Short mmCIF file of C-alpha atoms and ligand atoms in Angstrom, two decimals:
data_model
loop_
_atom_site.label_atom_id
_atom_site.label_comp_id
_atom_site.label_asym_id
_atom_site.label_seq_id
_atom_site.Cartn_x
_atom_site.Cartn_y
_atom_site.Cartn_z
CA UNK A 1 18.80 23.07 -10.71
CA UNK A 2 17.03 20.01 -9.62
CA UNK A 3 16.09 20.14 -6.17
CA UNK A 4 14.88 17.07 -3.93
CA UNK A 5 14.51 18.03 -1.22
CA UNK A 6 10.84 18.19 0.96
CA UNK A 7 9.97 21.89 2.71
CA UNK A 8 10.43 21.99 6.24
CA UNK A 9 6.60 21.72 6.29
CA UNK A 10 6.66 18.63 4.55
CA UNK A 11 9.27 17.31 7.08
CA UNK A 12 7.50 18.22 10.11
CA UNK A 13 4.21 16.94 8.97
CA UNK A 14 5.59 13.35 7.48
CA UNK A 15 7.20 13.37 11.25
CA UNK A 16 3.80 14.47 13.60
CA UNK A 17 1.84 11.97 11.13
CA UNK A 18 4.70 9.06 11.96
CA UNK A 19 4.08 9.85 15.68
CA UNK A 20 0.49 9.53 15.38
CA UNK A 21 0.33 6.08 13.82
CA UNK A 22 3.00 4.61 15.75
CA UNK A 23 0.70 6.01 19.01
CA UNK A 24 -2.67 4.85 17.31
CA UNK A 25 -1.87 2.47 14.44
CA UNK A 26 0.64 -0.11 15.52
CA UNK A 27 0.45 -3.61 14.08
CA UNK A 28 -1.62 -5.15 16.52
CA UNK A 29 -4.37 -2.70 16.13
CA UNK A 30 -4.12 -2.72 12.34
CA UNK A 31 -4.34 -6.87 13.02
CA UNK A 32 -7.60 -6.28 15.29
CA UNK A 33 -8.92 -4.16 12.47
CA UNK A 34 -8.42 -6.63 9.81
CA UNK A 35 -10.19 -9.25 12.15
CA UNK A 36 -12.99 -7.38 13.05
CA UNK A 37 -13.67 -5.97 9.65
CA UNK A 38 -14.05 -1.90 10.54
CA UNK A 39 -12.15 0.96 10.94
CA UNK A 40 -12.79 2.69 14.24
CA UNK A 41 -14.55 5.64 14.46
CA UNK A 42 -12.29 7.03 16.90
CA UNK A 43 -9.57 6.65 13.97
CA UNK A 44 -11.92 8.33 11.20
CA UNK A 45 -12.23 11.24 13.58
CA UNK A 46 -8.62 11.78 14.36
CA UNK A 47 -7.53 11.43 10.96
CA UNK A 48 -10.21 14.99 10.42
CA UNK A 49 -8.31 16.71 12.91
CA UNK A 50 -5.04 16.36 11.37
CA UNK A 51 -6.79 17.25 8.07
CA UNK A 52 -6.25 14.01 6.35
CA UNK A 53 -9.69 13.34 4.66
CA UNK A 54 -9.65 15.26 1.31
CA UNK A 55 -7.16 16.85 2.58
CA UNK A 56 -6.91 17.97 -1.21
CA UNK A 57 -10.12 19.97 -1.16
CA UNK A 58 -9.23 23.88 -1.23
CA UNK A 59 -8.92 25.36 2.46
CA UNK A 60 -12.14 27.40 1.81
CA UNK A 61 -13.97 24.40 1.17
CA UNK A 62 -12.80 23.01 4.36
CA UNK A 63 -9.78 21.09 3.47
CA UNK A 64 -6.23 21.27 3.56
CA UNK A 65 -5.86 22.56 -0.03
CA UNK A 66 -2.99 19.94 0.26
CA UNK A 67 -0.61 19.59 -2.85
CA UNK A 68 -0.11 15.78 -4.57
CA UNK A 69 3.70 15.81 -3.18
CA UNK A 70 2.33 16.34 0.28
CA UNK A 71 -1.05 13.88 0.27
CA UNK A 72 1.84 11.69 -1.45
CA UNK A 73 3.57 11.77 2.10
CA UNK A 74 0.57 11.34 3.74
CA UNK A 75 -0.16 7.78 1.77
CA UNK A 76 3.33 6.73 2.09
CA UNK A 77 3.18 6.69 5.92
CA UNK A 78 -0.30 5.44 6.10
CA UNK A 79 1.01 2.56 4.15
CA UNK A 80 3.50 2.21 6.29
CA UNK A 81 1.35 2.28 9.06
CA UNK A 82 -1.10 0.24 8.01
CA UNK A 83 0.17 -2.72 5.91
CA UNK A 84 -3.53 -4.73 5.38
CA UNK A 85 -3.79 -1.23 3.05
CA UNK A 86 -7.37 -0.32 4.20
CA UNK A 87 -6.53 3.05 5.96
CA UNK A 88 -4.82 3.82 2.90
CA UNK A 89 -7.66 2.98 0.99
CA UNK A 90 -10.00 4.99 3.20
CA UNK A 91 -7.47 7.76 2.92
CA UNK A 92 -6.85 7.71 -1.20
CA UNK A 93 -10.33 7.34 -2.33
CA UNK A 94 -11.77 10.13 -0.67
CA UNK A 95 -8.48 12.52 -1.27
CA UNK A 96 -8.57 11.73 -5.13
CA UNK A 97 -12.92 11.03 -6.02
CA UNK A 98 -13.66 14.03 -3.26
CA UNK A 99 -11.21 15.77 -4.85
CA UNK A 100 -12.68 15.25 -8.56
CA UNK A 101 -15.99 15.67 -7.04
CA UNK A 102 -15.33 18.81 -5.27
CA UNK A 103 -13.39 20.33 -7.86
CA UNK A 104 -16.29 19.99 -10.44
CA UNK A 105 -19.55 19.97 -7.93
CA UNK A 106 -22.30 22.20 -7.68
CA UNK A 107 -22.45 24.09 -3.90
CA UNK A 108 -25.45 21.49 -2.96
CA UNK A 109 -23.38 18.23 -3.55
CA UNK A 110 -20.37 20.14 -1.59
CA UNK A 111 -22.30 21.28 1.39
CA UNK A 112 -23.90 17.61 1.57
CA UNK A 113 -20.93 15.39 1.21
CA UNK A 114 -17.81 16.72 1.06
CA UNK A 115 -17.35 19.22 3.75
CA UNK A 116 -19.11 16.40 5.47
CA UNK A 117 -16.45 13.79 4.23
CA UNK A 118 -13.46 16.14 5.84
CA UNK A 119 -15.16 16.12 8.99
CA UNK A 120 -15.11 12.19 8.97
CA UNK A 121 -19.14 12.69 9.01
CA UNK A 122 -19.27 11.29 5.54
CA UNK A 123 -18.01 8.84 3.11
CA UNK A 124 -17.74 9.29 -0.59
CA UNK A 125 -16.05 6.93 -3.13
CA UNK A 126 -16.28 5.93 -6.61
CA UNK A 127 -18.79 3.26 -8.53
CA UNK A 128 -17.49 2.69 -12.00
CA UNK A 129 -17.78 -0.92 -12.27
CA UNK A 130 -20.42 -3.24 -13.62
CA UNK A 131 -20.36 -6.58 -13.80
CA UNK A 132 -20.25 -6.53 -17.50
CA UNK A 133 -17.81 -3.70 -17.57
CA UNK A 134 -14.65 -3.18 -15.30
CA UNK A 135 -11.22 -2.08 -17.55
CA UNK A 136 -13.67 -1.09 -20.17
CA UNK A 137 -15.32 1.61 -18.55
CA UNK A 138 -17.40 3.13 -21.56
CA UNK A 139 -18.85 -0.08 -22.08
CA UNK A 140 -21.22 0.39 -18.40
CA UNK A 141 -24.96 -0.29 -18.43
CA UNK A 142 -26.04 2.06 -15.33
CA UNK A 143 -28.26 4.34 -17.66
CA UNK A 144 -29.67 7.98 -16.79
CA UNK A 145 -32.49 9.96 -18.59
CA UNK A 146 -33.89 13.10 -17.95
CA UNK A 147 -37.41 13.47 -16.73
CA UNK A 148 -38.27 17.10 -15.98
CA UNK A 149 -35.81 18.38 -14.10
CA UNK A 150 -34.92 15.08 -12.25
CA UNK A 151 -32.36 12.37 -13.36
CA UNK A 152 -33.98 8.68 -13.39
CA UNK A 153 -30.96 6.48 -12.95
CA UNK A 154 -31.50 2.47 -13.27
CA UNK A 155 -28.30 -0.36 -12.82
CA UNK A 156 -25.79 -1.67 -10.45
CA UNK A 157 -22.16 -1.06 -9.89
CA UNK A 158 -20.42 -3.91 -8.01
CA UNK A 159 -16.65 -4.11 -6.94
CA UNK A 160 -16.89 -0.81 -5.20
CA UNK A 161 -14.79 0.20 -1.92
CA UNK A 162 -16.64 1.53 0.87
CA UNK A 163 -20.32 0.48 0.22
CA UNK A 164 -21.00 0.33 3.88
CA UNK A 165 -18.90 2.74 5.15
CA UNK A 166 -20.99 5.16 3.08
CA UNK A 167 -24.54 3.17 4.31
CA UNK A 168 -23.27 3.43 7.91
CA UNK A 169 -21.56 6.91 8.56
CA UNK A 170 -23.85 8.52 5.78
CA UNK A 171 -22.58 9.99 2.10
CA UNK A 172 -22.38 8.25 -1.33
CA UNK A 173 -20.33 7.87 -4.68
CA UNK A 174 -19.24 9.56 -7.95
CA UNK A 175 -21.22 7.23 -10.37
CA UNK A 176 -21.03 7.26 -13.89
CA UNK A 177 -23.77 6.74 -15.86
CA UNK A 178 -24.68 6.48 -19.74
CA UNK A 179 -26.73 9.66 -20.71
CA UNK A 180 -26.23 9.40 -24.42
CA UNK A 181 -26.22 6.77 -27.39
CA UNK A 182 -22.22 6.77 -27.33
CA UNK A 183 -21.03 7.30 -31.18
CA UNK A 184 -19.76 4.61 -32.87
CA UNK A 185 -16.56 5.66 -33.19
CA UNK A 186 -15.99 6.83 -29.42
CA UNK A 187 -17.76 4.78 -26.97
CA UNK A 188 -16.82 7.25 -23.83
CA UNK A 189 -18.67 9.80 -25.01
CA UNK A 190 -22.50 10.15 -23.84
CA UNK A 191 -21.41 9.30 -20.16
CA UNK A 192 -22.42 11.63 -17.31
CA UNK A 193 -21.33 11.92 -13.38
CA UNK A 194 -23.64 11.83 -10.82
CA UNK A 195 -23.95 12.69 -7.05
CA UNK A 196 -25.76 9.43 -5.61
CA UNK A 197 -26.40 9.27 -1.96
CA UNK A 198 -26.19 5.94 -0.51
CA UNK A 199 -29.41 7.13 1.66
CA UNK A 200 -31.46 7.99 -1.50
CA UNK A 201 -34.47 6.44 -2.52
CA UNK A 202 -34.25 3.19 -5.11
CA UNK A 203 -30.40 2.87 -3.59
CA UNK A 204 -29.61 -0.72 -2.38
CA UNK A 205 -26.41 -2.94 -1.30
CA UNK A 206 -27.12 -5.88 -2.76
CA UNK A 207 -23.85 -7.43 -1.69
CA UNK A 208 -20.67 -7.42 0.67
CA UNK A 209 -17.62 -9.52 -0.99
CA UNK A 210 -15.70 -11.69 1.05
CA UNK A 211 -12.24 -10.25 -0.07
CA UNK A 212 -9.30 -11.42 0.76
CA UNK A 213 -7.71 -8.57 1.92
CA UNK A 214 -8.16 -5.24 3.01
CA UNK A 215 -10.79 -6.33 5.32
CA UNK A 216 -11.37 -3.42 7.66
CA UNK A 217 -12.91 -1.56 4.56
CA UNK A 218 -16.13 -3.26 2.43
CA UNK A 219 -16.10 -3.71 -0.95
CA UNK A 220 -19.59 -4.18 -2.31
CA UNK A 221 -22.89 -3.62 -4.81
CA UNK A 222 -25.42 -1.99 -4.85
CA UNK A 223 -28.71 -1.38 -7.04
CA UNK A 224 -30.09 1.51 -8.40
CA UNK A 225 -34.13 1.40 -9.37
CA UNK A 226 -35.59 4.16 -10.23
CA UNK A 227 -33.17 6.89 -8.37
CA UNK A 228 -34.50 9.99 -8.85
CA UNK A 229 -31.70 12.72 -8.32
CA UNK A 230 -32.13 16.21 -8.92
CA UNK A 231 -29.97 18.38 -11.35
CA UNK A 232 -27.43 19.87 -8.79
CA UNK A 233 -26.06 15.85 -8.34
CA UNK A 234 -24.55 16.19 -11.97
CA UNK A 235 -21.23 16.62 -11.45
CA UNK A 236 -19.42 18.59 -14.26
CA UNK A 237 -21.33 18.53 -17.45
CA UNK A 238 -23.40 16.43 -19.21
CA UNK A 239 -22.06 13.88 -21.31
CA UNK A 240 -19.12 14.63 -20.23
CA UNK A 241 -18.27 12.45 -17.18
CA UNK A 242 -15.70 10.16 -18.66
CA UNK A 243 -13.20 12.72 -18.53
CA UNK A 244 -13.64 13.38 -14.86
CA UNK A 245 -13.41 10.28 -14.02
CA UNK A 246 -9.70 9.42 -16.11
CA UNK A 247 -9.04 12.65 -13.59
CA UNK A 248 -9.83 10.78 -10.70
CA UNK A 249 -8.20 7.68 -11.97
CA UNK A 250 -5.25 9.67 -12.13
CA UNK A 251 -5.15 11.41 -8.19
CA UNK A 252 -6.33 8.01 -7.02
CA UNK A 253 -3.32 6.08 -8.81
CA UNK A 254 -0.80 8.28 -7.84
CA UNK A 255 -1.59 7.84 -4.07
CA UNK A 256 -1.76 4.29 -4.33
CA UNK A 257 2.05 4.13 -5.83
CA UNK A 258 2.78 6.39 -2.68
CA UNK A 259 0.89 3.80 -0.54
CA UNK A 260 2.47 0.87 -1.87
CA UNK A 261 6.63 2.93 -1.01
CA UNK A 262 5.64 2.88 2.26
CA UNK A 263 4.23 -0.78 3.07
CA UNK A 264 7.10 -2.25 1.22
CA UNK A 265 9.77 0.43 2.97
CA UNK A 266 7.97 -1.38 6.06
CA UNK A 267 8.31 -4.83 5.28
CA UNK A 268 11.95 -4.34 4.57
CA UNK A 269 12.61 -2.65 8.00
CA UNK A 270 10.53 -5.76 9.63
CA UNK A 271 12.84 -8.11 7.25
CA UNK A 272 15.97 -6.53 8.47
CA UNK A 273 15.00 -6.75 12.18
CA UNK A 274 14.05 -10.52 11.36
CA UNK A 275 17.33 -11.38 9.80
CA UNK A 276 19.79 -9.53 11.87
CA UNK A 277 18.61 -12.00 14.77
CA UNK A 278 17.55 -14.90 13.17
CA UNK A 279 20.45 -17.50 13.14
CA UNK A 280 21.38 -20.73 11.31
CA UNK A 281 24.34 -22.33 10.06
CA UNK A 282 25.80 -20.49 13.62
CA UNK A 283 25.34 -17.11 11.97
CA UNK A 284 22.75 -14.91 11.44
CA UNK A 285 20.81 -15.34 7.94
CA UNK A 286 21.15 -11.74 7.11
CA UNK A 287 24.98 -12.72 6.56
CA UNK A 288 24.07 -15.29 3.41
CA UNK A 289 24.60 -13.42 0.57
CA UNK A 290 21.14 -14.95 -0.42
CA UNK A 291 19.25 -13.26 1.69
CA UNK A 292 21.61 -9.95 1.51
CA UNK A 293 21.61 -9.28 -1.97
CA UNK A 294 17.66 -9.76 -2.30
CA UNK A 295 17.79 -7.10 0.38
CA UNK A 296 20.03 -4.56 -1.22
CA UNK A 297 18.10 -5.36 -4.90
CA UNK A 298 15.16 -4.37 -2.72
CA UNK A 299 16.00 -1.25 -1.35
CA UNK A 300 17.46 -0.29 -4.71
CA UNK A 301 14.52 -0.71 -6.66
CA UNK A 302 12.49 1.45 -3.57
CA UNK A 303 14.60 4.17 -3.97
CA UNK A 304 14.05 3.86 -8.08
CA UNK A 305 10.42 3.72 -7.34
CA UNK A 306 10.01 6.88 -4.95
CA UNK A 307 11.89 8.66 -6.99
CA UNK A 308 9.37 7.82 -9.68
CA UNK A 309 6.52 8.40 -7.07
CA UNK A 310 7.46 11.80 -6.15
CA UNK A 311 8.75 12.83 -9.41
CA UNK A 312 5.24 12.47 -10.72
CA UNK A 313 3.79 13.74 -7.97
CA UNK A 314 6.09 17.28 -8.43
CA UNK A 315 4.26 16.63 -12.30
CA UNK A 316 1.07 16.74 -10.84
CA UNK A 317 1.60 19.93 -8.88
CA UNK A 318 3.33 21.60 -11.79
CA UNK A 319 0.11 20.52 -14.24
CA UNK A 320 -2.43 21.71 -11.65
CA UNK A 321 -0.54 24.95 -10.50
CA UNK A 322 1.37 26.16 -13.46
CA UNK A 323 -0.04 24.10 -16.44
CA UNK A 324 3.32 22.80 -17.10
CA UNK A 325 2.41 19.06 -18.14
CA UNK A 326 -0.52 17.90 -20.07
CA UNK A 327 -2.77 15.95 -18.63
CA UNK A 328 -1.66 12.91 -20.92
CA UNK A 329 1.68 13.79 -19.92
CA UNK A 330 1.51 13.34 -16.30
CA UNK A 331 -0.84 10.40 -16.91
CA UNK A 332 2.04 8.37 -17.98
CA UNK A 333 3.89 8.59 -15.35
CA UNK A 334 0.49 8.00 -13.22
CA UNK A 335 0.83 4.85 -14.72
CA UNK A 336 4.16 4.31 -14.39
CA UNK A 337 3.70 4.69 -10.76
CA UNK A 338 0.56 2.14 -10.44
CA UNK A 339 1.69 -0.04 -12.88
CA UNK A 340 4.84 -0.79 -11.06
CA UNK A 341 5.06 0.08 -7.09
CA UNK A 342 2.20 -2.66 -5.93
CA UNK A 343 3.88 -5.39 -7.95
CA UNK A 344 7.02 -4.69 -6.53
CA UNK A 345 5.61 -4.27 -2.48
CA UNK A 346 3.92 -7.05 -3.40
CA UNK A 347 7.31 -9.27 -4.31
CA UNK A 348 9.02 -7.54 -1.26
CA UNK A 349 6.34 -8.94 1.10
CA UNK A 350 6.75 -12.68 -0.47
CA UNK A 351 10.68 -12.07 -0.06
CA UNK A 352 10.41 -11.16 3.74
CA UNK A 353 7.96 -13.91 4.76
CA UNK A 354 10.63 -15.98 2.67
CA UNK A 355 13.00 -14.91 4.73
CA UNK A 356 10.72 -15.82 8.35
CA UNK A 357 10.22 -18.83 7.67
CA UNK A 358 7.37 -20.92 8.93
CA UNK A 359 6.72 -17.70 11.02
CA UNK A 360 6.34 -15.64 8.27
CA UNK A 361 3.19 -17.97 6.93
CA UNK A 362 1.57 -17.71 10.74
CA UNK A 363 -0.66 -15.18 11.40
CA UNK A 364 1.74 -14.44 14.55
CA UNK A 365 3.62 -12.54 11.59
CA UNK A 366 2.03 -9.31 10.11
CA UNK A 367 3.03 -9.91 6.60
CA UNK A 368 -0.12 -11.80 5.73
CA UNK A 369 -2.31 -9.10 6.09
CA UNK A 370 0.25 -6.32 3.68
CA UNK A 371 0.25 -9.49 0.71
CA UNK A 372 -3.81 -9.63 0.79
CA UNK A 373 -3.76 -6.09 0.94
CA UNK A 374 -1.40 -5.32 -1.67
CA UNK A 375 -3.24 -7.82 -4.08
CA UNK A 376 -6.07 -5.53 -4.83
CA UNK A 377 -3.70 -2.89 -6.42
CA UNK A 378 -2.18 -5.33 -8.68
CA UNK A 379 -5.52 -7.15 -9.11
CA UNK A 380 -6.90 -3.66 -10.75
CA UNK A 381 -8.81 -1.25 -7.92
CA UNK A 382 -8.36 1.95 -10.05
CA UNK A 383 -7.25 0.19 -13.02
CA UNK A 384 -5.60 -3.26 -13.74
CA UNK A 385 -1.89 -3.72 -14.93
CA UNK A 386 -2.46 -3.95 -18.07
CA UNK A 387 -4.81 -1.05 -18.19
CA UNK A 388 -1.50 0.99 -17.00
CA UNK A 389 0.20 -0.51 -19.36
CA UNK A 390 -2.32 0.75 -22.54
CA UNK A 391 -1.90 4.39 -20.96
CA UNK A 392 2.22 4.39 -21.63
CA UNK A 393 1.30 2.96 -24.86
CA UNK A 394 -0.82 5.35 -26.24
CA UNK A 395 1.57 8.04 -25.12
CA UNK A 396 4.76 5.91 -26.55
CA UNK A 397 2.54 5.12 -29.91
CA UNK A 398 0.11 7.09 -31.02
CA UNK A 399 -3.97 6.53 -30.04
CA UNK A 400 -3.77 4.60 -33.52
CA UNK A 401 -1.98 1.81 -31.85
CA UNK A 402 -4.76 1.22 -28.54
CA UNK A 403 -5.52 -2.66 -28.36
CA UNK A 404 -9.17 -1.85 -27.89
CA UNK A 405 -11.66 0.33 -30.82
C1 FAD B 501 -10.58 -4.68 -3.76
C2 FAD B 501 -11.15 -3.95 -4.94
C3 FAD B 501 -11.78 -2.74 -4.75
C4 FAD B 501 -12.38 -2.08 -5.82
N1 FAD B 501 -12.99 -0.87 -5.62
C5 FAD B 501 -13.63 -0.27 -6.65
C6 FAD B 501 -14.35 0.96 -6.44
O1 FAD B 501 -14.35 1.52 -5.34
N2 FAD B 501 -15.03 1.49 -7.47
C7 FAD B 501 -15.04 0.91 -8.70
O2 FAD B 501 -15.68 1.45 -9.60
N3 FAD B 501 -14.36 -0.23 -8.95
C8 FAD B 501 -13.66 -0.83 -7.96
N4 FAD B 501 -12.97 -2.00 -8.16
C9 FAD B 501 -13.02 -2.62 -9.47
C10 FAD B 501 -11.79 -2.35 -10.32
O3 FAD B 501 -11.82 -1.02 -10.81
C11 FAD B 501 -11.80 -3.38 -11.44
O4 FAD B 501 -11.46 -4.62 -10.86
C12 FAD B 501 -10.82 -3.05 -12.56
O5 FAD B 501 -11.22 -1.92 -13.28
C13 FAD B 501 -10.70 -4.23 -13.54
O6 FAD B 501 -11.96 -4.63 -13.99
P1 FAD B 501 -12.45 -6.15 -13.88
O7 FAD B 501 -12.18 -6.62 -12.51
O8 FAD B 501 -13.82 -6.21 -14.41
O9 FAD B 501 -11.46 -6.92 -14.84
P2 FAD B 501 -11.57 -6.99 -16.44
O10 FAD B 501 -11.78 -5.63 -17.01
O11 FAD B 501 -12.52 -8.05 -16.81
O12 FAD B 501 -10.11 -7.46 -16.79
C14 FAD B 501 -9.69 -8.81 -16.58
C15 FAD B 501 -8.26 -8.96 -17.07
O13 FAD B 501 -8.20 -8.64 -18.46
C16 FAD B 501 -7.21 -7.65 -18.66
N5 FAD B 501 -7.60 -6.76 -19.78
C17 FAD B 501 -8.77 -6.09 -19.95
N6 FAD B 501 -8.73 -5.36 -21.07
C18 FAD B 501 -7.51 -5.57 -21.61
C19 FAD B 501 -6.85 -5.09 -22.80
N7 FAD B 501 -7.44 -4.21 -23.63
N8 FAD B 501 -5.59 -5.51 -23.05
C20 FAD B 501 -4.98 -6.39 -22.21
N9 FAD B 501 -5.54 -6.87 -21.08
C21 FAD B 501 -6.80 -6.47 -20.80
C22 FAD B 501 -7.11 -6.89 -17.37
O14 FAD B 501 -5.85 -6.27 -17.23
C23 FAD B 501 -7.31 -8.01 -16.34
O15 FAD B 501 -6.10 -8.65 -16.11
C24 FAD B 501 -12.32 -2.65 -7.12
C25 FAD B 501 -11.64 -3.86 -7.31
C26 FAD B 501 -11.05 -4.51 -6.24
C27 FAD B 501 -10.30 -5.77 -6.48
#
């Protein structure tokens, strides 16, 4: 039997989390946010005490020990809350990397961060990127040896979400690092992951972009000279850290196909308001059969898509709890999920402000702030399109048939 239904836990928490954002998060606050270029404090903290932040981590490390179809909820009506995307991102980084990082952490890194992190004390995030080396992750620079029982580590990851968010409230990132010579015949081996602390020693910013959207969460660099980090920041095992982070890869893409359902579900319901009243012609423009059927095609391809979304998710849960999928399995349909829901909110965004008219194009209009937000997902933070697209192909083909060597 195929069931599709949520639990009646589900249900009730999708509904008290509605109620909070539409109390807290309503459009002109997630405007103000985007203008001033922070989320509030106030907001971190409440989003603790509903048990949002990691909410993934195990209960008896101080989470939620949430499953994927439930932090899938959770994304999907912060998304729909908050259209500019950077609550979601706030919300998905930390609930897939602090997930990885917990899972596979020693008791140090756990104590210092991540319980931290769930009580909105903390931030921790993920610095993969180099400027050299973005979709090709094994090719990074950032280098680590061993002196004594200390890691040295020396380079710079740039591109990375929450650079001062981790400066200002305290915490750090899952970096990866090169450890080893990689073989020549596979170039992600050799790569470790590392606990760095935006407060250690030889840690710099050396940058805040001027993105276009998301703007009440940074997106930065920073340096690393000389960090010396002591062995409890390795997270997993050595040499090994390419594998953990395709894991977090994986949580993080999931969420951000749930994130994308519920901005475009929004945009649609502020479309329909829009063209219900808006009249021309002596009718309203909801009646045009232009404007209809790119509604209906719309909402079709959003129910096709959460379907997708929470199928996967249900994939995840059955991997992690049962071992039912591989990991490659589920992967696929990972990047099913990110390879296709931004793309699409991001067309259902253009279609509504196509539908406002001039209004739509004012910043008067809300829809601005969801299309500069939505961008980065199809842009590539946690993977580009086509990156999504070489993941279905190995599965489809065979590793033999990977564009890259
Ligand atoms: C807003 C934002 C936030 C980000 N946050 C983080 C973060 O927190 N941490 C972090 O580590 N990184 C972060 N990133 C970086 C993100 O992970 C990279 O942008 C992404 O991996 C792509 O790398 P790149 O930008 O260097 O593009 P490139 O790798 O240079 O790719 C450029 C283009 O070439 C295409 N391409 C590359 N290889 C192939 C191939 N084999 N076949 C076909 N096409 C290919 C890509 O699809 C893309 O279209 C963020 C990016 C953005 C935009």
């Amino acid at each position: 039997m195929v069931d599709f239904s949520f639990t009646e836990e589900q249900e009730l928490f999708r509904k008290t989390l509605r109620e909070w954002t539409q109390r807290k998060l309503p459009l002109e606050k997630i405007r103000e946010m985007d203008t001033k270029g922070e989320i509030p404090q106030e907001i971190v903290k409440e989003m603790a005490d509903l048990g949002l932040l990691i909410m993934t981590a195990p209960q008896e490390h101080g989470g939620a020990g949430a499953d994927w179809v439930t932090t899938c909820i959770a994304a999907e009506e912060l998304g729909y809350a908050d259209i500019s995307i950077a609550i979601p991102v706030l919300f998905l980084v930390e609930s897939s990397w602090g997930y990885v990082v917990d899972k596979h952490c020693t008791p140090k890194v756990r104590e210092e961060v991540i319980k931290r992190a769930i009580r909105g004390e903390a931030f921790i995030g993920i610095a993969s990127t180099e400027s050299g080396s973005g979709s090709d992750v094994a090719s990074l620079k950032t280098m680590a040896r061993k002196e004594g029982n200390e890691w040295v580590l020396n380079g710079e990851k740039v591109y990375i979400s929450g650079t001062e968010e981790a400066k200002k409230w305290g915490g750090g990132f899952f970096v990866i690092a090169r450890t080893a010579p990689a073989p020549p015949e596979a170039a992600h081996k050799g790569m470790t992951a590392f606990y760095v602390p935006m407060d250690a020693e030889g840690v710099e910013i050396s940058k805040r972009f001027e993105d276009m959207g998301r703007m009440a969460i940074s997106t930065g660099a920073f340096v690393m000279n000389n960090v010396r980090l002591p062995e409890e920041n390795v997270i997993g095992e050595v040499d090994k850290g390419f594998y953990l982070t395709m894991e977090g890869f994986d949580c993080a893409r999931i969420l951000i196909g749930a994130t994308c359902l519920g901005a475009a579900q929004r945009a649609l319901e502020i479309g329909i308001d829009y063209i219900k009243q808006r009249k021309a012609f002596g009718r309203p423009i909801g009646k045009f059969e232009g404007i209809q059927f790119e509604l209906a095609d719309d909402w079709a391809m959003l129910q096709a898509l959460r379907s997708l979304v929470y199928r996967t998710a249900w994939m995840m849960d059955a991997r992690y709890k049962y071992g039912k999928f591989s990991a490659l399995e589920v992967a696929q349909y990972i990047s099913a999920c990110k390879l296709l829901v931004p793309m699409f909110a991001f067309e259902v965004f253009k279609h509504v402000m196509l539908w406002m008219g001039a209004f739509g194009y004012t910043k008067e209009c809300p829809l601005e702030m969801g299309l500069r937000g939505i961008m980065s997902y199809c842009i590539g933070a946690e993977g580009s399109m086509n990156i999504q697209r070489i993941v279905i192909g190995r599965e489809l083909l065979g590793k033999e048939y990977v564009p890259y060597k």
